[in-house]
Short mmCIF file of C-alpha atoms in Angstrom, two decimals:
data_model
loop_
_atom_site.label_atom_id
_atom_site.label_comp_id
_atom_site.label_asym_id
_atom_site.label_seq_id
_atom_site.Cartn_x
_atom_site.Cartn_y
_atom_site.Cartn_z
CA GLY A 1 -1.91 5.48 -0.49
CA GLU A 2 -4.46 6.53 -3.05
CA ASN A 3 -7.03 9.20 -2.23
CA VAL A 4 -9.92 9.89 -4.62
CA GLU A 5 -12.09 12.98 -4.31
CA GLN A 6 -15.29 13.36 -6.31
CA HIS A 7 -17.37 16.47 -7.02
CA PRO A 8 -20.15 17.44 -6.91
CA SER A 9 -21.94 15.24 -4.41
CA THR A 10 -25.29 15.98 -6.09
CA LEU A 11 -26.08 17.29 -9.54
CA SER A 12 -29.44 18.22 -11.02
CA VAL A 13 -29.78 18.89 -14.73
CA GLN A 14 -32.62 19.38 -17.15
CA GLU A 15 -33.26 16.61 -19.62
CA GLY A 16 -31.16 17.18 -22.72
CA ASP A 17 -28.47 19.17 -20.92
CA SER A 18 -24.95 17.91 -20.24
CA ALA A 19 -23.61 16.66 -16.92
CA VAL A 20 -19.99 16.68 -15.78
CA ILE A 21 -18.58 14.89 -12.74
CA LYS A 22 -14.97 15.43 -11.70
CA CYS A 23 -12.53 13.33 -9.71
CA THR A 24 -9.00 13.88 -8.50
CA TYR A 25 -6.53 11.22 -7.40
CA SER A 26 -3.26 11.35 -5.49
CA ASP A 27 -1.11 8.39 -6.62
CA SER A 28 0.85 9.23 -9.74
CA ALA A 29 1.33 5.48 -10.37
CA SER A 30 -2.40 5.01 -10.98
CA ASN A 31 -3.01 3.91 -14.54
CA TYR A 32 -6.65 2.90 -14.79
CA PHE A 33 -9.76 4.95 -14.07
CA PRO A 34 -13.23 3.38 -14.21
CA TRP A 35 -16.63 4.94 -13.74
CA TYR A 36 -19.57 3.05 -12.24
CA LYS A 37 -23.28 3.76 -12.34
CA GLN A 38 -25.51 2.54 -9.54
CA GLU A 39 -29.26 2.68 -9.91
CA LEU A 40 -31.39 2.63 -6.79
CA GLY A 41 -31.21 -0.74 -5.04
CA LYS A 42 -28.94 -2.28 -7.64
CA ARG A 43 -25.29 -3.15 -8.02
CA PRO A 44 -22.73 -0.66 -9.39
CA GLN A 45 -22.04 -1.32 -13.05
CA LEU A 46 -19.02 -0.30 -15.06
CA ILE A 47 -20.04 2.20 -17.73
CA ILE A 48 -16.71 3.43 -19.06
CA ASP A 49 -13.04 3.35 -18.17
CA ILE A 50 -9.82 4.94 -19.36
CA ARG A 51 -6.18 3.95 -19.14
CA SER A 52 -3.37 6.38 -18.56
CA ASN A 53 -1.99 6.14 -22.09
CA VAL A 54 -4.99 8.02 -23.55
CA GLY A 55 -6.52 11.39 -22.78
CA GLU A 56 -10.11 10.80 -23.81
CA LYS A 57 -12.50 7.98 -24.52
CA LYS A 58 -16.06 8.15 -25.81
CA ASP A 59 -18.94 5.72 -25.91
CA GLN A 60 -22.06 7.23 -27.45
CA ARG A 61 -23.31 9.90 -24.99
CA ILE A 62 -20.66 9.16 -22.39
CA ALA A 63 -17.06 10.32 -22.42
CA VAL A 64 -14.21 10.32 -19.94
CA THR A 65 -11.22 12.66 -20.02
CA LEU A 66 -7.95 12.25 -18.16
CA ASN A 67 -5.33 14.82 -17.24
CA LYS A 68 -2.39 12.92 -15.79
CA THR A 69 -0.38 16.01 -15.05
CA ALA A 70 -3.12 17.49 -12.91
CA LYS A 71 -4.23 14.06 -11.66
CA HIS A 72 -7.86 14.48 -12.48
CA PHE A 73 -10.40 12.78 -14.67
CA SER A 74 -13.98 13.61 -15.55
CA LEU A 75 -17.15 11.94 -16.74
CA HIS A 76 -19.19 13.77 -19.35
CA ILE A 77 -22.77 12.80 -20.18
CA THR A 78 -24.37 14.61 -23.09
CA GLU A 79 -28.07 14.85 -23.98
CA THR A 80 -29.05 13.55 -20.57
CA GLN A 81 -32.15 11.41 -20.23
CA PRO A 82 -34.24 10.47 -17.16
CA GLU A 83 -32.70 6.99 -17.17
CA ASP A 84 -29.30 8.58 -16.53
CA SER A 85 -30.51 9.40 -13.01
CA ALA A 86 -28.36 7.34 -10.64
CA VAL A 87 -25.34 7.51 -8.37
CA TYR A 88 -22.02 7.65 -10.20
CA PHE A 89 -18.72 6.55 -8.68
CA CYS A 90 -15.23 7.17 -9.97
CA ALA A 91 -12.28 5.04 -8.88
CA ALA A 92 -8.53 4.68 -9.12
CA PRO A 93 -6.33 1.68 -8.33
CA LEU A 94 -4.07 1.23 -5.34
CA PHE A 95 -1.30 -1.31 -5.90
CA MET A 96 -0.28 -3.32 -2.87
CA GLU A 97 1.98 -6.20 -1.93
CA TYR A 98 -0.94 -8.62 -2.21
CA GLY A 99 -2.99 -7.73 -5.25
CA ASN A 100 -4.58 -4.38 -5.84
CA LYS A 101 -7.83 -2.65 -5.08
CA LEU A 102 -9.93 0.18 -6.39
CA VAL A 103 -10.33 3.28 -4.26
CA PHE A 104 -13.75 4.81 -4.92
CA GLY A 105 -14.88 8.39 -4.75
CA ALA A 106 -17.78 9.24 -2.45
CA GLY A 107 -20.28 9.25 -5.32
CA THR A 108 -22.40 11.80 -7.18
CA ILE A 109 -26.18 11.66 -7.18
CA LEU A 110 -27.31 12.73 -10.65
CA ARG A 111 -30.92 13.76 -11.11
CA VAL A 112 -32.22 14.41 -14.61
CA LYS A 113 -35.42 16.44 -14.56
CA SER A 114 -37.87 15.94 -17.40
CA SER B 1 -18.16 -15.69 -20.12
CA GLN B 2 -17.68 -14.88 -16.48
CA THR B 3 -20.53 -14.64 -14.02
CA ILE B 4 -20.71 -13.83 -10.34
CA HIS B 5 -23.36 -15.18 -8.02
CA GLN B 6 -24.20 -13.75 -4.61
CA TRP B 7 -26.83 -14.90 -2.15
CA PRO B 8 -29.12 -14.39 -0.43
CA ALA B 9 -30.58 -11.24 -1.99
CA THR B 10 -32.16 -10.03 1.24
CA LEU B 11 -31.72 -11.03 4.85
CA VAL B 12 -33.27 -9.91 8.12
CA GLN B 13 -31.36 -11.08 11.16
CA PRO B 14 -31.68 -10.37 14.90
CA VAL B 15 -28.87 -8.72 16.82
CA GLY B 16 -26.42 -11.30 18.12
CA SER B 17 -27.18 -13.89 15.44
CA PRO B 18 -24.53 -15.31 13.09
CA LEU B 19 -24.11 -14.37 9.45
CA SER B 20 -22.88 -16.15 6.36
CA LEU B 21 -22.97 -14.59 2.90
CA GLU B 22 -21.61 -16.47 -0.06
CA CYS B 23 -20.21 -15.38 -3.40
CA THR B 24 -19.04 -17.55 -6.27
CA VAL B 25 -17.49 -16.71 -9.62
CA GLU B 26 -17.70 -18.81 -12.76
CA GLY B 27 -15.74 -18.74 -15.97
CA THR B 28 -12.37 -17.55 -14.68
CA SER B 29 -9.49 -18.80 -12.58
CA ASN B 30 -7.66 -17.23 -9.66
CA PRO B 31 -9.75 -14.04 -9.59
CA ASN B 32 -9.18 -11.24 -7.13
CA LEU B 33 -12.24 -11.20 -4.85
CA TYR B 34 -13.61 -8.35 -2.77
CA TRP B 35 -16.33 -7.72 -0.17
CA TYR B 36 -17.78 -4.21 0.05
CA ARG B 37 -20.44 -2.73 2.29
CA GLN B 38 -22.64 0.21 1.42
CA ALA B 39 -24.68 1.95 4.11
CA ALA B 40 -27.91 3.59 2.98
CA GLY B 41 -27.16 6.54 0.70
CA ARG B 42 -23.43 6.22 1.24
CA GLY B 43 -20.31 5.16 -0.60
CA LEU B 44 -18.53 1.85 -1.05
CA GLN B 45 -16.49 0.63 1.91
CA LEU B 46 -13.99 -2.16 1.22
CA LEU B 47 -14.14 -4.82 3.93
CA PHE B 48 -11.95 -7.67 2.67
CA TYR B 49 -10.09 -8.74 -0.43
CA SER B 50 -8.34 -11.90 -1.51
CA VAL B 51 -5.86 -12.75 -4.26
CA GLY B 52 -5.89 -16.52 -3.73
CA ILE B 53 -7.15 -19.47 -1.74
CA GLY B 54 -6.64 -18.95 1.98
CA GLN B 55 -5.31 -15.40 1.55
CA ILE B 56 -7.47 -12.68 3.11
CA SER B 57 -6.63 -9.01 3.67
CA SER B 58 -8.80 -7.02 6.05
CA GLU B 59 -9.43 -3.34 5.55
CA VAL B 60 -11.58 -2.45 8.52
CA PRO B 61 -11.34 -4.03 12.00
CA GLN B 62 -14.80 -5.16 13.03
CA ASN B 63 -16.80 -8.21 13.99
CA LEU B 64 -16.86 -9.53 10.43
CA SER B 65 -14.51 -12.08 8.89
CA ALA B 66 -13.96 -13.52 5.43
CA SER B 67 -12.75 -16.81 4.06
CA ARG B 68 -11.83 -18.21 0.67
CA PRO B 69 -12.07 -22.00 0.91
CA GLN B 70 -12.00 -22.50 -2.86
CA ASP B 71 -10.52 -20.56 -5.76
CA ARG B 72 -13.81 -19.00 -6.83
CA GLN B 73 -15.69 -18.91 -3.53
CA PHE B 74 -15.66 -16.03 -1.07
CA ILE B 75 -17.58 -16.07 2.20
CA LEU B 76 -18.37 -13.23 4.59
CA SER B 77 -19.20 -14.21 8.15
CA SER B 78 -20.00 -12.91 11.57
CA LYS B 79 -20.44 -14.73 14.85
CA LYS B 80 -22.67 -12.03 16.39
CA LEU B 81 -24.32 -9.33 14.33
CA LEU B 82 -24.59 -5.72 15.51
CA LEU B 83 -27.20 -3.17 14.46
CA SER B 84 -24.42 -1.26 12.71
CA ASP B 85 -23.82 -4.25 10.42
CA SER B 86 -26.96 -3.40 8.46
CA GLY B 87 -26.27 -2.43 4.88
CA PHE B 88 -25.93 -3.53 1.29
CA TYR B 89 -23.14 -6.09 0.91
CA LEU B 90 -21.51 -6.45 -2.45
CA CYS B 91 -19.07 -9.07 -3.66
CA ALA B 92 -16.86 -8.23 -6.64
CA TRP B 93 -14.24 -9.92 -8.75
CA ALA B 94 -11.44 -8.72 -10.97
CA LEU B 95 -8.82 -10.34 -13.18
CA PRO B 96 -5.55 -11.05 -11.38
CA GLY B 97 -2.22 -9.54 -12.22
CA GLY B 98 -0.61 -6.15 -12.23
CA ARG B 99 -2.61 -4.66 -15.11
CA HIS B 100 -5.73 -3.45 -13.43
CA TYR B 101 -9.14 -4.30 -14.72
CA GLY B 102 -12.46 -3.04 -13.49
CA TYR B 103 -14.53 -4.89 -10.98
CA THR B 104 -17.68 -6.80 -11.73
CA PHE B 105 -20.05 -6.68 -8.80
CA GLY B 106 -22.50 -9.32 -7.68
CA SER B 107 -26.15 -8.41 -7.28
CA GLY B 108 -25.71 -7.73 -3.57
CA THR B 109 -27.28 -8.78 -0.28
CA ARG B 110 -29.41 -6.30 1.61
CA LEU B 111 -28.91 -7.08 5.30
CA THR B 112 -31.14 -5.64 7.99
CA VAL B 113 -30.18 -6.33 11.57
CA VAL B 114 -33.13 -5.89 13.94
#
């Protein structure tokens, strides 16, 4: 089955600096890699995703890179702002006989200090 | 557009009491549906998922159960709550089929068992 490892577990950066969160996965059949942001007391929300046919995707200050050979993908946040403070989860799919599911990493607590 | 509704938002229940949490999705047909639990400060634990009416897959053996009486309705139940059932319960939906799409989470139910 799929195993997703996420690092670091906590990350503190100064406002304006960049933040990088890394995840590794085990199933070479995985083809879709989303990232979720969860603010305190709220639901996780999809912020960016990447499919296995591309190596990088950007959306304003957020980017995700994928290395299929090494089975790892990363979230990059540039010019961090206090509102970026949250828990971030990466995920990869596990395909099963009945449907499929996302396997989530353990999460990274990002703190942006102003 | 698709929307997901989850209720109640908060719940305080005594140990040994029953539980029923409901989730409904609008604007799509035959969605994949999921129940997750999140303990305080922890990651996302998949409890149940369903790919169709009457089909339920259980991830973790426990005193919880799930049902899908209608295409877009997913219910999480317990006959007798334990203290360890406290947590943040999240329902999620995804498009069906082999091409994986990201989840959309409901707003969650914060359950405190006392």
